[in-house]
Amino acid sequence: MKAGLKFIYAGNVSGWGNDTHCPNCQKLLIKREIFSVFEYNIEQSKCAFCKAAVPGIFI
C-alpha cells in the first residue's frame, strides 16, 4: 500500500490471492483462475455494486 499498489493479485497460479475485491464495499470485482477470468464486476473503472472508483487499466 505504501508503494501505491492497491490491487495486487498472484497471477497464473491456482488458489488464494487471485481475485480482486472493491476497496470500499469488499465485494468481488474480478474472479480469476490461472489464465481465465470467471467474473468481472467493473463498469467504467467503478465497482458495479457501490460505484467506488477502481483506478487501473483493465483489458
mmCIF file with all atom_site columns, C-alpha atoms in Angstrom:
data_model
loop_
_atom_site.group_PDB
_atom_site.id
_atom_site.type_symbol
_atom_site.label_atom_id
_atom_site.label_alt_id
_atom_site.label_comp_id
_atom_site.label_asym_id
_atom_site.label_entity_id
_atom_site.label_seq_id
_atom_site.pdbx_PDB_ins_code
_atom_site.Cartn_x
_atom_site.Cartn_y
_atom_site.Cartn_z
_atom_site.occupancy
_atom_site.B_iso_or_equiv
_atom_site.pdbx_formal_charge
_atom_site.auth_seq_id
_atom_site.auth_comp_id
_atom_site.auth_asym_id
_atom_site.auth_atom_id
_atom_site.pdbx_PDB_model_num
ATOM 1  C CA . MET A 1 1  ? 0.000   0.000   0.000   1.00 0.00 ? 1  MET A CA 1
ATOM 2  C CA . LYS A 1 2  ? 2.837   2.430   0.734   1.00 0.00 ? 2  LYS A CA 1
ATOM 3  C CA . ALA A 1 3  ? 4.116   1.933   -2.808  1.00 0.00 ? 3  ALA A CA 1
ATOM 4  C CA . GLY A 1 4  ? 0.673   2.773   -4.195  1.00 0.00 ? 4  GLY A CA 1
ATOM 5  C CA . LEU A 1 5  ? -0.066  -0.787  -5.271  1.00 0.00 ? 5  LEU A CA 1
ATOM 6  C CA . LYS A 1 6  ? -3.645  -1.407  -4.166  1.00 0.00 ? 6  LYS A CA 1
ATOM 7  C CA . PHE A 1 7  ? -4.952  -4.150  -6.465  1.00 0.00 ? 7  PHE A CA 1
ATOM 8  C CA . ILE A 1 8  ? -2.314  -6.860  -6.325  1.00 0.00 ? 8  ILE A CA 1
ATOM 9  C CA . TYR A 1 9  ? -3.046  -10.485 -7.182  1.00 0.00 ? 9  TYR A CA 1
ATOM 10 C CA . ALA A 1 10 ? -0.996  -13.607 -7.717  1.00 0.00 ? 10 ALA A CA 1
ATOM 11 C CA . GLY A 1 11 ? -1.412  -14.357 -11.413 1.00 0.00 ? 11 GLY A CA 1
ATOM 12 C CA . ASN A 1 12 ? -1.187  -17.611 -13.337 1.00 0.00 ? 12 ASN A CA 1
ATOM 13 C CA . VAL A 1 13 ? -1.445  -19.784 -10.224 1.00 0.00 ? 13 VAL A CA 1
ATOM 14 C CA . SER A 1 14 ? -4.292  -21.686 -8.629  1.00 0.00 ? 14 SER A CA 1
ATOM 15 C CA . GLY A 1 15 ? -5.534  -20.854 -5.157  1.00 0.00 ? 15 GLY A CA 1
ATOM 16 C CA . TRP A 1 16 ? -5.624  -17.872 -2.804  1.00 0.00 ? 16 TRP A CA 1
ATOM 17 C CA . GLY A 1 17 ? -4.672  -14.404 -3.982  1.00 0.00 ? 17 GLY A CA 1
ATOM 18 C CA . ASN A 1 18 ? -6.111  -14.478 -7.490  1.00 0.00 ? 18 ASN A CA 1
ATOM 19 C CA . ASP A 1 19 ? -9.175  -12.295 -7.012  1.00 0.00 ? 19 ASP A CA 1
ATOM 20 C CA . THR A 1 20 ? -9.668  -8.527  -6.735  1.00 0.00 ? 20 THR A CA 1
ATOM 21 C CA . HIS A 1 21 ? -12.137 -7.011  -4.257  1.00 0.00 ? 21 HIS A CA 1
ATOM 22 C CA . CYS A 1 22 ? -13.558 -3.495  -4.035  1.00 0.00 ? 22 CYS A CA 1
ATOM 23 C CA . PRO A 1 23 ? -11.596 -1.387  -1.523  1.00 0.00 ? 23 PRO A CA 1
ATOM 24 C CA . ASN A 1 24 ? -14.863 0.275   -0.459  1.00 0.00 ? 24 ASN A CA 1
ATOM 25 C CA . CYS A 1 25 ? -17.537 -2.464  -0.160  1.00 0.00 ? 25 CYS A CA 1
ATOM 26 C CA . GLN A 1 26 ? -15.221 -5.539  -0.310  1.00 0.00 ? 26 GLN A CA 1
ATOM 27 C CA . LYS A 1 27 ? -17.410 -7.263  -2.924  1.00 0.00 ? 27 LYS A CA 1
ATOM 28 C CA . LEU A 1 28 ? -15.751 -9.408  -5.578  1.00 0.00 ? 28 LEU A CA 1
ATOM 29 C CA . LEU A 1 29 ? -14.692 -7.377  -8.610  1.00 0.00 ? 29 LEU A CA 1
ATOM 30 C CA . ILE A 1 30 ? -12.639 -9.894  -10.579 1.00 0.00 ? 30 ILE A CA 1
ATOM 31 C CA . LYS A 1 31 ? -12.612 -13.669 -10.065 1.00 0.00 ? 31 LYS A CA 1
ATOM 32 C CA . ARG A 1 32 ? -9.600  -15.316 -11.688 1.00 0.00 ? 32 ARG A CA 1
ATOM 33 C CA . GLU A 1 33 ? -8.404  -18.877 -12.016 1.00 0.00 ? 33 GLU A CA 1
ATOM 34 C CA . ILE A 1 34 ? -4.995  -19.390 -13.616 1.00 0.00 ? 34 ILE A CA 1
ATOM 35 C CA . PHE A 1 35 ? -5.406  -17.786 -17.095 1.00 0.00 ? 35 PHE A CA 1
ATOM 36 C CA . SER A 1 36 ? -9.172  -17.216 -17.043 1.00 0.00 ? 36 SER A CA 1
ATOM 37 C CA . VAL A 1 37 ? -11.494 -14.531 -15.674 1.00 0.00 ? 37 VAL A CA 1
ATOM 38 C CA . PHE A 1 38 ? -14.768 -16.020 -14.434 1.00 0.00 ? 38 PHE A CA 1
ATOM 39 C CA . GLU A 1 39 ? -16.424 -12.907 -13.033 1.00 0.00 ? 39 GLU A CA 1
ATOM 40 C CA . TYR A 1 40 ? -15.908 -9.235  -13.857 1.00 0.00 ? 40 TYR A CA 1
ATOM 41 C CA . ASN A 1 41 ? -17.768 -6.552  -11.892 1.00 0.00 ? 41 ASN A CA 1
ATOM 42 C CA . ILE A 1 42 ? -16.075 -3.331  -13.009 1.00 0.00 ? 42 ILE A CA 1
ATOM 43 C CA . GLU A 1 43 ? -18.032 -0.831  -15.097 1.00 0.00 ? 43 GLU A CA 1
ATOM 44 C CA . GLN A 1 44 ? -16.266 2.273   -16.453 1.00 0.00 ? 44 GLN A CA 1
ATOM 45 C CA . SER A 1 45 ? -13.480 1.922   -13.834 1.00 0.00 ? 45 SER A CA 1
ATOM 46 C CA . LYS A 1 46 ? -16.023 1.701   -10.985 1.00 0.00 ? 46 LYS A CA 1
ATOM 47 C CA . CYS A 1 47 ? -17.294 -1.064  -8.732  1.00 0.00 ? 47 CYS A CA 1
ATOM 48 C CA . ALA A 1 48 ? -20.523 -2.434  -10.233 1.00 0.00 ? 48 ALA A CA 1
ATOM 49 C CA . PHE A 1 49 ? -22.016 -2.665  -6.725  1.00 0.00 ? 49 PHE A CA 1
ATOM 50 C CA . CYS A 1 50 ? -21.175 0.550   -4.838  1.00 0.00 ? 50 CYS A CA 1
ATOM 51 C CA . LYS A 1 51 ? -19.795 2.661   -7.736  1.00 0.00 ? 51 LYS A CA 1
ATOM 52 C CA . ALA A 1 52 ? -16.497 3.362   -5.935  1.00 0.00 ? 52 ALA A CA 1
ATOM 53 C CA . ALA A 1 53 ? -13.627 4.289   -8.248  1.00 0.00 ? 53 ALA A CA 1
ATOM 54 C CA . VAL A 1 54 ? -11.326 1.405   -9.141  1.00 0.00 ? 54 VAL A CA 1
ATOM 55 C CA . PRO A 1 55 ? -8.283  3.008   -10.747 1.00 0.00 ? 55 PRO A CA 1
ATOM 56 C CA . GLY A 1 56 ? -6.324  0.900   -13.169 1.00 0.00 ? 56 GLY A CA 1
ATOM 57 C CA . ILE A 1 57 ? -6.110  -0.380  -16.696 1.00 0.00 ? 57 ILE A CA 1
ATOM 58 C CA . PHE A 1 58 ? -8.479  -3.278  -17.267 1.00 0.00 ? 58 PHE A CA 1
ATOM 59 C CA . ILE A 1 59 ? -8.366  -5.235  -20.513 1.00 0.00 ? 59 ILE A CA 1
#
